[in-house]
XYZ file of N, CA and C in Angstrom:
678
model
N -0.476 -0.686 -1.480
C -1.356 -1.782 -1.086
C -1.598 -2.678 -2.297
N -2.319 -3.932 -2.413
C -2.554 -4.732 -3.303
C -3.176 -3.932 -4.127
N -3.693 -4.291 -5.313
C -5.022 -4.175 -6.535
C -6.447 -4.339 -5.773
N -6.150 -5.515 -5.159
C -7.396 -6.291 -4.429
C -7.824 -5.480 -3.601
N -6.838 -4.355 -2.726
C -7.829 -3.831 -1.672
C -7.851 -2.595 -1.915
N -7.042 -2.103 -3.127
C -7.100 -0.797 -3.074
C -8.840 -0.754 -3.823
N -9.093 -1.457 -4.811
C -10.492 -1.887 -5.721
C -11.457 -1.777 -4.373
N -11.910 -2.661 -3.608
C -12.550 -3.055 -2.350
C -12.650 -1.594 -1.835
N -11.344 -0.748 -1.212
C -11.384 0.198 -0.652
C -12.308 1.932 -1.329
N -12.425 1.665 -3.102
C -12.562 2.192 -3.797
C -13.812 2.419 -4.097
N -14.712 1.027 -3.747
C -16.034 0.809 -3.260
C -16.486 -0.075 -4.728
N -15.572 -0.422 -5.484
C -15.548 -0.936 -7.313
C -15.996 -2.187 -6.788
N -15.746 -3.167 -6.104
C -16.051 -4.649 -5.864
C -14.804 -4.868 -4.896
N -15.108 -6.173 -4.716
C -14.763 -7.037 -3.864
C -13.461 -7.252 -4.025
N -12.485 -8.360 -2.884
C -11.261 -8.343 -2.973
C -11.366 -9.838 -4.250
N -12.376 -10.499 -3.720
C -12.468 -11.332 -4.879
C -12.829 -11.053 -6.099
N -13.748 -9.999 -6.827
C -13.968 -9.602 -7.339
C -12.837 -9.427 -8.049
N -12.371 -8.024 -7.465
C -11.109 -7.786 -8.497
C -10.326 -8.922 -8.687
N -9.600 -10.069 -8.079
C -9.186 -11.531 -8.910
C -9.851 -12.091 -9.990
N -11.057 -11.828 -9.526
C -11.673 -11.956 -11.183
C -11.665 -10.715 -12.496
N -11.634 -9.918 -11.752
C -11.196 -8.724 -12.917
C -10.188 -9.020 -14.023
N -8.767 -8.966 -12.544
C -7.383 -9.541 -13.046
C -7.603 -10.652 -14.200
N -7.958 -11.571 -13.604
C -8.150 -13.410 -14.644
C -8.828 -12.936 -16.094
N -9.591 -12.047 -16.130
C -9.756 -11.504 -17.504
C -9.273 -10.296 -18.229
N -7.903 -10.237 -17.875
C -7.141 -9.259 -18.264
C -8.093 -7.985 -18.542
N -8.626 -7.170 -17.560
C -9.554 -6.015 -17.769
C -8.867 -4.595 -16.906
N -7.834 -5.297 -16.123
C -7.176 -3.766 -15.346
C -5.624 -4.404 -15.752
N -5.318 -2.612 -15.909
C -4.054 -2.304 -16.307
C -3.430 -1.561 -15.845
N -2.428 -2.026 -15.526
C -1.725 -0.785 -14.337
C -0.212 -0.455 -15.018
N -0.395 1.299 -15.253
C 0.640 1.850 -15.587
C 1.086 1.122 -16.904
N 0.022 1.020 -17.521
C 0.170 -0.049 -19.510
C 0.893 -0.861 -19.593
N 0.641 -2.173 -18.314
C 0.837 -3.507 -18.434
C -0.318 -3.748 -17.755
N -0.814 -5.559 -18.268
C -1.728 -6.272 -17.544
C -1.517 -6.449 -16.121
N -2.525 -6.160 -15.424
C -2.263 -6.103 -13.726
C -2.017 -7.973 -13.303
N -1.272 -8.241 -12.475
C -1.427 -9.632 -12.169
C -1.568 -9.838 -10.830
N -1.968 -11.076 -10.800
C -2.884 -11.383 -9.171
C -1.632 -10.823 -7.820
N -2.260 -10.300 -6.963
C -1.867 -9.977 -5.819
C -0.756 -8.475 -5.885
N -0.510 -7.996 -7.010
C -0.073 -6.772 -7.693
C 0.087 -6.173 -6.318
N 1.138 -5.224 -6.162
C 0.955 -4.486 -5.270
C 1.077 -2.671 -6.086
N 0.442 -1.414 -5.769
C -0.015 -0.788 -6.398
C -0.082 0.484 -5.661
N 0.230 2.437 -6.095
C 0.175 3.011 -5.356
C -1.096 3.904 -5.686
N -1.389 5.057 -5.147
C -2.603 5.386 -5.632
C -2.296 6.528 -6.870
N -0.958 6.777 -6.829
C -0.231 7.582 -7.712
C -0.538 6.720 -9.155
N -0.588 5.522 -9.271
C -0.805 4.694 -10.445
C -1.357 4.662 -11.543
N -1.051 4.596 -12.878
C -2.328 5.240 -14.062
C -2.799 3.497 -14.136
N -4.413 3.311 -13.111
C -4.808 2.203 -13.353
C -6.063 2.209 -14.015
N -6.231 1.305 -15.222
C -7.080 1.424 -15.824
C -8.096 0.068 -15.485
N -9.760 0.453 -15.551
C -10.564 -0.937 -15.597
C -10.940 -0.846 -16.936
N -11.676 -1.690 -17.875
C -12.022 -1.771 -18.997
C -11.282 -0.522 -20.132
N -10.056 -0.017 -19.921
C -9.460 1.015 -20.814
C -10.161 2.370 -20.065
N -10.806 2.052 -18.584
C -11.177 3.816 -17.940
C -10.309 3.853 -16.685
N -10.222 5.245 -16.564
C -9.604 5.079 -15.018
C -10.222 4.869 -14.116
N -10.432 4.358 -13.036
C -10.886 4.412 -11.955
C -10.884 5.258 -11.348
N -11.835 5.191 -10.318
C -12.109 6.145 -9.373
C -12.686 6.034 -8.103
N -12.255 6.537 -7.436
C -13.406 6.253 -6.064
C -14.832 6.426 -5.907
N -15.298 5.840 -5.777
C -16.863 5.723 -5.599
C -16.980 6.468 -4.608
N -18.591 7.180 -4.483
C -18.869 7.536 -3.265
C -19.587 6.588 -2.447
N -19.440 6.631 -1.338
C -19.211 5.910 -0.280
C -21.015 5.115 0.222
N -21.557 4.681 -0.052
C -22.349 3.994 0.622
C -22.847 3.344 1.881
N -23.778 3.787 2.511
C -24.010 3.385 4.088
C -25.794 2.788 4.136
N -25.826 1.894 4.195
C -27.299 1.758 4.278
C -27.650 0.498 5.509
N -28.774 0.775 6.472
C -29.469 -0.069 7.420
C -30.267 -0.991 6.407
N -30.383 -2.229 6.803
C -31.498 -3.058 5.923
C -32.534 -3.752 6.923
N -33.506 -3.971 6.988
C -34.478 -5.304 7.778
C -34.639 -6.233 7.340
N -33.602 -7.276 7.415
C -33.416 -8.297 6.628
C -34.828 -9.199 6.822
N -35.797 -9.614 6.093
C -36.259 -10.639 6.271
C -35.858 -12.092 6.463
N -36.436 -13.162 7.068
C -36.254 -14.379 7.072
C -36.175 -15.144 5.725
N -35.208 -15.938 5.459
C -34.983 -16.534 4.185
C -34.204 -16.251 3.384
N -33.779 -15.064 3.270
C -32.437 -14.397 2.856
C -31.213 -14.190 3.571
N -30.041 -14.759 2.894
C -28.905 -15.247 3.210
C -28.070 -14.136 2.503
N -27.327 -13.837 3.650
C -26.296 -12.115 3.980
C -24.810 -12.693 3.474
N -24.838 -13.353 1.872
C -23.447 -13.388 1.249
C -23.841 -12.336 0.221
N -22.757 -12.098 -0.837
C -22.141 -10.866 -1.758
C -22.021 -12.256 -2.977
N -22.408 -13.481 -2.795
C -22.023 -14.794 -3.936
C -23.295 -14.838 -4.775
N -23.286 -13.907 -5.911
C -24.914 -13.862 -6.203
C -25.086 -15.156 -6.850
N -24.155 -16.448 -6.957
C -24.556 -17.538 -7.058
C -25.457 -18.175 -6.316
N -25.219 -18.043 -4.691
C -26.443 -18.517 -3.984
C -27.298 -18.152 -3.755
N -28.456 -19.350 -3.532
C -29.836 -18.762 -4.228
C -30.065 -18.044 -2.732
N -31.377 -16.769 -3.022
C -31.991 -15.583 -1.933
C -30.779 -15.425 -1.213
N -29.997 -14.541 -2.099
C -28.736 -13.664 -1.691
C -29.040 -12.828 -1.498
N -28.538 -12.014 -0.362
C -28.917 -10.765 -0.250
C -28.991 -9.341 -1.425
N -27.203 -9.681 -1.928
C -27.522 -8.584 -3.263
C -28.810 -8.773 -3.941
N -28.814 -9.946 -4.287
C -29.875 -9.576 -5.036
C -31.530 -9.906 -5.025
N -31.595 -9.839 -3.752
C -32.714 -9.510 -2.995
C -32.635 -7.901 -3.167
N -31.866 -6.840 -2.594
C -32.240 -5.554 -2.259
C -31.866 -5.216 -3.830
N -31.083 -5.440 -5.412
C -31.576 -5.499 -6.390
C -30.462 -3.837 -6.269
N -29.722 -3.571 -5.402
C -28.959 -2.300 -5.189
C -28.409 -1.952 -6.389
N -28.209 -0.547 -7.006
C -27.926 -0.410 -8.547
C -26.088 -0.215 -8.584
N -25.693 0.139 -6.877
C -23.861 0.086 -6.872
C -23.749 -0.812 -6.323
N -22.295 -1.770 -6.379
C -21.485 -2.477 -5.612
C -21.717 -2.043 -4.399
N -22.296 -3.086 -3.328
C -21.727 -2.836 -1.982
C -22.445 -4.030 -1.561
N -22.203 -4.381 -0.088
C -21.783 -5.990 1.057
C -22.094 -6.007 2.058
N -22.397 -7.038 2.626
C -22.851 -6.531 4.150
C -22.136 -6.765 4.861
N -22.285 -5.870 5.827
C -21.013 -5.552 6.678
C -21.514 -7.415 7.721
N -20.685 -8.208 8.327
C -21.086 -9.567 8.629
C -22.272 -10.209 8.497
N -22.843 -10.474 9.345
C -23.755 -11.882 8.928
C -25.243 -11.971 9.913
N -26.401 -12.465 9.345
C -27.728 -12.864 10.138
C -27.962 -13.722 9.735
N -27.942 -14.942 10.212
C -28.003 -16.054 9.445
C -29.867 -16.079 8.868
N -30.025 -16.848 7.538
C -31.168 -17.016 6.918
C -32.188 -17.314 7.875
N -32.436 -17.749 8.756
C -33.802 -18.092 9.825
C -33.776 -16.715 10.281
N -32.718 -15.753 10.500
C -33.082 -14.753 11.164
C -33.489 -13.916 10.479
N -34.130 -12.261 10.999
C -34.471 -11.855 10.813
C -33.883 -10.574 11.659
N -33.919 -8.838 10.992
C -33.723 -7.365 11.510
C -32.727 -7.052 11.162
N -32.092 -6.071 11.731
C -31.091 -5.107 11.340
C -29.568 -5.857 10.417
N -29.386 -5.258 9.570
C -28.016 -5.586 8.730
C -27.773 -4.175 7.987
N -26.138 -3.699 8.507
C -25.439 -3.000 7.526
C -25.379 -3.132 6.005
N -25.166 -2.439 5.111
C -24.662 -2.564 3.970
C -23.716 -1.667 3.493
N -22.542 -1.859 2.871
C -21.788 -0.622 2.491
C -20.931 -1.090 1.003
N -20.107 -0.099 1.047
C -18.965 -0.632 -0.180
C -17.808 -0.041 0.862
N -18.133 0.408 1.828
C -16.471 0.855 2.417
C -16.127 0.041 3.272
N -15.121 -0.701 3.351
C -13.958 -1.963 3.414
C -13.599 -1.611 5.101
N -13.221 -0.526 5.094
C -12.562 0.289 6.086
C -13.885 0.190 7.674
N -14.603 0.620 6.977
C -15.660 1.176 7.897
C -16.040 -0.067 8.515
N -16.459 -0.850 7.273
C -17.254 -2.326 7.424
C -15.982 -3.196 8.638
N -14.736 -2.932 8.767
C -13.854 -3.984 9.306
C -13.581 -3.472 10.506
N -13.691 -2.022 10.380
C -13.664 -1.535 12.091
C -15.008 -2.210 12.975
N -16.454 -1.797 12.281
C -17.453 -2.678 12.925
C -17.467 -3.571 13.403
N -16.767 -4.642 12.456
C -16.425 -6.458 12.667
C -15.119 -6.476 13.370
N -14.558 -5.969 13.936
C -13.320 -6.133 14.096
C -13.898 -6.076 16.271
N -13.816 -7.832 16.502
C -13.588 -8.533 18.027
C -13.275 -7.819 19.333
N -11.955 -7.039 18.509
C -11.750 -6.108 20.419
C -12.289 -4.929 20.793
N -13.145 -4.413 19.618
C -13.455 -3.246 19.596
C -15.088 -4.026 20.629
N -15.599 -4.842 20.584
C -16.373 -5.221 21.492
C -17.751 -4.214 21.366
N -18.279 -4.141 20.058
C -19.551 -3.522 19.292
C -20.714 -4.060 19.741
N -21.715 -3.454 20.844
C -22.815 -4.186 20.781
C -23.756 -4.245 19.775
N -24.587 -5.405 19.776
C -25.464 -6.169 19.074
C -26.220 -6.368 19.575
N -28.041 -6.194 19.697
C -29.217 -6.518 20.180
C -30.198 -6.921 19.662
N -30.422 -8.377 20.315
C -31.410 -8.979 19.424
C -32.713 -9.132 20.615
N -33.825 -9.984 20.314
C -35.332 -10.431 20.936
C -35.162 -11.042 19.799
N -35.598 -12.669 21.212
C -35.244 -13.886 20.628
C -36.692 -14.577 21.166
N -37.031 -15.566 20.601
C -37.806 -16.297 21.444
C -37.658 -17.836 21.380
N -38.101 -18.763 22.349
C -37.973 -19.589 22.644
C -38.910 -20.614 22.194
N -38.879 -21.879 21.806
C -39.813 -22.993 22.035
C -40.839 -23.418 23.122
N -39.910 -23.058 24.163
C -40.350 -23.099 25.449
C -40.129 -22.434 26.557
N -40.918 -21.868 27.366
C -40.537 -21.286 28.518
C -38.950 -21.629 29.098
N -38.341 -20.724 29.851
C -37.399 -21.098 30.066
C -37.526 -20.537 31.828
N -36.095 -20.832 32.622
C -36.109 -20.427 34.287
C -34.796 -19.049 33.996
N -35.211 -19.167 35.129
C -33.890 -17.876 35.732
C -32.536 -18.670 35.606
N -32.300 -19.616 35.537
C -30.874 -20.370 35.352
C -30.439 -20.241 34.066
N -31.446 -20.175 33.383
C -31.356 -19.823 31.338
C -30.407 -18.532 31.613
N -31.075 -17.337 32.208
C -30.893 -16.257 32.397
C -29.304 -16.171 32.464
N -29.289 -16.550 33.614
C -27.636 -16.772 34.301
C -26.858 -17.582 33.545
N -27.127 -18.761 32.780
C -26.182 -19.069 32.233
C -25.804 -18.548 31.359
N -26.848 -18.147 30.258
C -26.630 -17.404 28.880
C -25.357 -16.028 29.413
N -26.021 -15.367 30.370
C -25.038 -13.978 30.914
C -23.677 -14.385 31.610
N -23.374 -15.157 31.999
C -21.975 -15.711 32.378
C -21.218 -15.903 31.504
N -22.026 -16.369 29.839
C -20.638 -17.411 28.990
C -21.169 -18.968 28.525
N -21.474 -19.357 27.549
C -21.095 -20.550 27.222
C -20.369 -21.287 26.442
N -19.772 -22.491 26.619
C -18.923 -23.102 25.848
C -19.467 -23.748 24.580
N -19.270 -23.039 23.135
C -19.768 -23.415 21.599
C -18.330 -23.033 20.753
N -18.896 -23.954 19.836
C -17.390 -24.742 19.068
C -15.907 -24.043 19.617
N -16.021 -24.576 20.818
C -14.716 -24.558 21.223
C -14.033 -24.079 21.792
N -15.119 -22.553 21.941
C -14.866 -21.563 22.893
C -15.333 -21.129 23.660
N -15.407 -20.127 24.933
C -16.357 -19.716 25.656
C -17.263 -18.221 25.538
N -18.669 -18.022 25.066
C -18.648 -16.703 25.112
C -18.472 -15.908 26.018
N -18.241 -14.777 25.198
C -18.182 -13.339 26.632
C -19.478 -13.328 27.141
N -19.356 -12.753 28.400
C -20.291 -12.397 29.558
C -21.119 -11.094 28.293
N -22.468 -11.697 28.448
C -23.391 -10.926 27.955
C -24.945 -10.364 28.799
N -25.427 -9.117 28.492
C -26.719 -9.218 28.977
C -27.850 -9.814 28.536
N -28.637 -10.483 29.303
C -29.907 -11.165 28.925
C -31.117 -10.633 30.215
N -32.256 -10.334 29.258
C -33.319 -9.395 30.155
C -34.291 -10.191 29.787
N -35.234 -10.940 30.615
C -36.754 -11.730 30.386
C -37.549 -10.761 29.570
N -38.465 -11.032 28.899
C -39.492 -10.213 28.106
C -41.007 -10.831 28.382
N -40.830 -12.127 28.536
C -42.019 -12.675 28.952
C -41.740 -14.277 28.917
N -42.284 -15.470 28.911
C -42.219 -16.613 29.962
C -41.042 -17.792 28.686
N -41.168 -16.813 27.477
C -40.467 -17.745 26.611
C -39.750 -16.551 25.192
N -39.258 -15.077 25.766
C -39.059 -14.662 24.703
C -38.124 -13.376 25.882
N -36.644 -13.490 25.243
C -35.712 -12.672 26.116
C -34.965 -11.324 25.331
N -34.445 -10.232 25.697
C -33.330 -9.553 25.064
C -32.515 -10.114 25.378
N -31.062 -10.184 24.513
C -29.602 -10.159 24.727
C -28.963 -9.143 23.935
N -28.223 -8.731 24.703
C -27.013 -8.492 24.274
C -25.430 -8.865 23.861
N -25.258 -8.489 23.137
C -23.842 -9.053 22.619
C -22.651 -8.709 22.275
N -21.391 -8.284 22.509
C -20.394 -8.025 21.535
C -19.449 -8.708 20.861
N -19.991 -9.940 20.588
C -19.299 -10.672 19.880
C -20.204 -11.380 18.572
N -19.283 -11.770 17.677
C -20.263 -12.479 16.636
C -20.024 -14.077 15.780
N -19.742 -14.805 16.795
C -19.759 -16.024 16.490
C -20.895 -16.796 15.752
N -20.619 -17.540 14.855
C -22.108 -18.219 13.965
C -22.590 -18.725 14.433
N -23.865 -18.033 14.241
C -25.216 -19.209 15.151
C -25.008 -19.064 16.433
N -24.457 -17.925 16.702
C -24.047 -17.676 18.651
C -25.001 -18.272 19.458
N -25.955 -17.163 19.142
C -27.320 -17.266 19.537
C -28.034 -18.878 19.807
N -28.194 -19.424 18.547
C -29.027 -20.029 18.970
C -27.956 -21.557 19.408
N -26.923 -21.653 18.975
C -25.824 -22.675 19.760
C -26.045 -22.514 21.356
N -25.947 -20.964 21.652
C -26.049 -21.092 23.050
C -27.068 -21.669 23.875
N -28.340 -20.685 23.337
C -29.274 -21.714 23.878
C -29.897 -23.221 23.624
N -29.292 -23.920 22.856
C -29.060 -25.461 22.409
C -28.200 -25.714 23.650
N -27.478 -25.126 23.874
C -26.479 -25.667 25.041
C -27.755 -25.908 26.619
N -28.553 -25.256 26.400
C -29.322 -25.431 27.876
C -31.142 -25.981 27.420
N -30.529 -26.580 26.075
C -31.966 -27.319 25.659
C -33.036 -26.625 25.123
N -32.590 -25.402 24.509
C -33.889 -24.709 23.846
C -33.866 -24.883 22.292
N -34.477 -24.238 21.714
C -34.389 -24.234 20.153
C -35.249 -22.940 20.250
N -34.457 -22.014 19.430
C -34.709 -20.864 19.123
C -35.415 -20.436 17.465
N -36.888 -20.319 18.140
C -38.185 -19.753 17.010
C -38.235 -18.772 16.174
N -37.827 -17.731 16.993
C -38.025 -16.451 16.158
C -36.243 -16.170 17.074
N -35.495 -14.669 15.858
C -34.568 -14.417 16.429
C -34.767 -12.958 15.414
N -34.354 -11.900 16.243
C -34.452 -10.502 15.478
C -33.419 -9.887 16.143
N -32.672 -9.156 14.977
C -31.544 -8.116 15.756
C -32.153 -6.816 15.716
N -32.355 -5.674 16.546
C -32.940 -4.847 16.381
C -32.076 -3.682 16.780
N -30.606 -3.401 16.915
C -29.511 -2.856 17.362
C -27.976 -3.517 16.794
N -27.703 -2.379 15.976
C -26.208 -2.628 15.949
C -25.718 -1.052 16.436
N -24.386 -1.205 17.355
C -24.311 -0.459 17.991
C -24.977 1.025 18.327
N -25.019 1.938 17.839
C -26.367 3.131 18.199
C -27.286 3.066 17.029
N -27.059 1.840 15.597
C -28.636 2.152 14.792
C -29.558 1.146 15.203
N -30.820 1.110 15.436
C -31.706 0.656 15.761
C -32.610 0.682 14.400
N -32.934 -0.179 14.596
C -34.045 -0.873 13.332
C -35.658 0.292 13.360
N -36.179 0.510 14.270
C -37.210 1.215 14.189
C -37.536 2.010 12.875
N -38.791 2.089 12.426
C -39.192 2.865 11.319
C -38.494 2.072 10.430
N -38.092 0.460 10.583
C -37.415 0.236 9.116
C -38.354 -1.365 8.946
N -39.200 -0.813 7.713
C -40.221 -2.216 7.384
C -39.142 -3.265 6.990
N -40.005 -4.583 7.419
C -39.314 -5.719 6.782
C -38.701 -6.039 5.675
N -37.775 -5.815 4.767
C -37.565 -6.033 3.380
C -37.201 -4.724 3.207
N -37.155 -3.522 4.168
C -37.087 -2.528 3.545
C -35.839 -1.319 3.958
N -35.269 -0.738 3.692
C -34.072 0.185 3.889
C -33.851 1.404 3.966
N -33.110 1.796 4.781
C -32.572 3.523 4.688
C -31.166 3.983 4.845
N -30.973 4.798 4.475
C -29.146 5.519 4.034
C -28.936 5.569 5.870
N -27.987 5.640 6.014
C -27.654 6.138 7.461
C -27.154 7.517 7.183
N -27.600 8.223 8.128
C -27.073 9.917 8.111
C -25.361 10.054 8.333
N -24.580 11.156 7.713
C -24.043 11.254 8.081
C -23.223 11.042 9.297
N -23.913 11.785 10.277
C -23.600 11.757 11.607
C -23.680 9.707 12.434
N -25.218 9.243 11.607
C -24.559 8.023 12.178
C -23.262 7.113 11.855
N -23.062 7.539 10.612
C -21.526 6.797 9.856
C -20.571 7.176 10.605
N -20.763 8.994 10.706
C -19.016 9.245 11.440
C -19.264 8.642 13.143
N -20.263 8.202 13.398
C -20.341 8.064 15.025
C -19.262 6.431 14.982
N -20.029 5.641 13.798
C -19.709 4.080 13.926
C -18.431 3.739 13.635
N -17.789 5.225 12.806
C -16.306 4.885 12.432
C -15.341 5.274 13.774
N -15.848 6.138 14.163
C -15.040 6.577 15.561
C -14.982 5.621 16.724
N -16.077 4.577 16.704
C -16.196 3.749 17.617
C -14.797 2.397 18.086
């Protein structure tokens, strides 16, 4: 495999990351300078800073993302998630809540795990409670659960359950940006509050705002099998 993903897979950093490794001549593979896009076996004597590498152990953590913090790994941009949670190993969040939102977000360093999650056909539900500006009708209902047409495409048929006169569940297995609240822009709402409180069997409960827990064993091997 590359440098780039065997690093990523290793739980060391990122696929970008390691390009930046490379650009400062800091890994060496088999006592030459490694060069961009390298391809590499695990048999390899690869060195980072003159050490060998190694596999990290593996990292799994639920987060409650607060509102205002933005779910990139670019600790250039400002209220990034890394370094909001201030984590002492490398690891990323497994996709995205956009900054207005708020609840549940993965975190890991495993590449593998994180891409089966994100990965479209596998059709992973997602559960959020959303609320509205304004009351909405039973046609909200039905349209949102049929499908709507946002940048370009149509969503999948999802569930949507009333909660009260302006605040609904959905469900989801897909993860288009700004799904959520594009969709309901499509039938004239603007969406206030938005919380994910379910990614496929972890549920946010017992997890304060800003605040985190390891996932058990058993929930990791459940999410990789999925």
């Amino acid at each position: 495999m590359r440098i780039n993903k065997l690093l990523s897979n290793y739980g060391i950093c990122s696929r970008s990351g390691a390009n930046k490794l490379i650009e400062e001549n800091r890994i060496i593979v088999n006592g030459k300078l490694c060069i961009p896009g390298q391809w590499v076996e695990k048999e390899d004597n690869i060195l980072l800073d003159n050490e060998n590498i190694n596999e990290k152990d593996k990292i799994y953590i639920a987060l409650n993302k607060p509102v205002g913090i933005t779910c990139t790994a670019e600790k250039t941009v400002a209220s990034n998630i890394i370094s909001f949670m201030n984590y002492p190993e490398y690891i990323f969040p497994v996709g995205r809540l956009d900054k207005l939102s708020q609840g549940l977000i993965l975190m890991t360093n495993d590449g593998d795990w994180a891409n089966n999650i994100l990965e479209s056909k596998n059709e992973h539900e997602k559960e959020y409670i959303v609320t509205l500006n304004k009351p909405y009708d039973d046609d909200f209902i039905q349209g949102m659960s049929e499908g709507v047409e946002i940048c370009g495409v149509n969503t999948r048929p999802c569930k949507v359950l009333r909660i009260s006169e302006n605040t609904f569940q959905i469900i989801l297995t897909q993860g288009l940006n700004k799904q959520i609240r594009r969709m309901s822009k499509t039938f004239g709402y603007i969406v206030v509050r938005l919380e994910r409180i379910r990614i496929i069997g972890i549920k946010i409960d017992g997890i304060e705002s800003g605040k985190w827990r390891n996932l058990t064993e058993k929930e990791v091997i459940e999410l990789r099998n999925r």
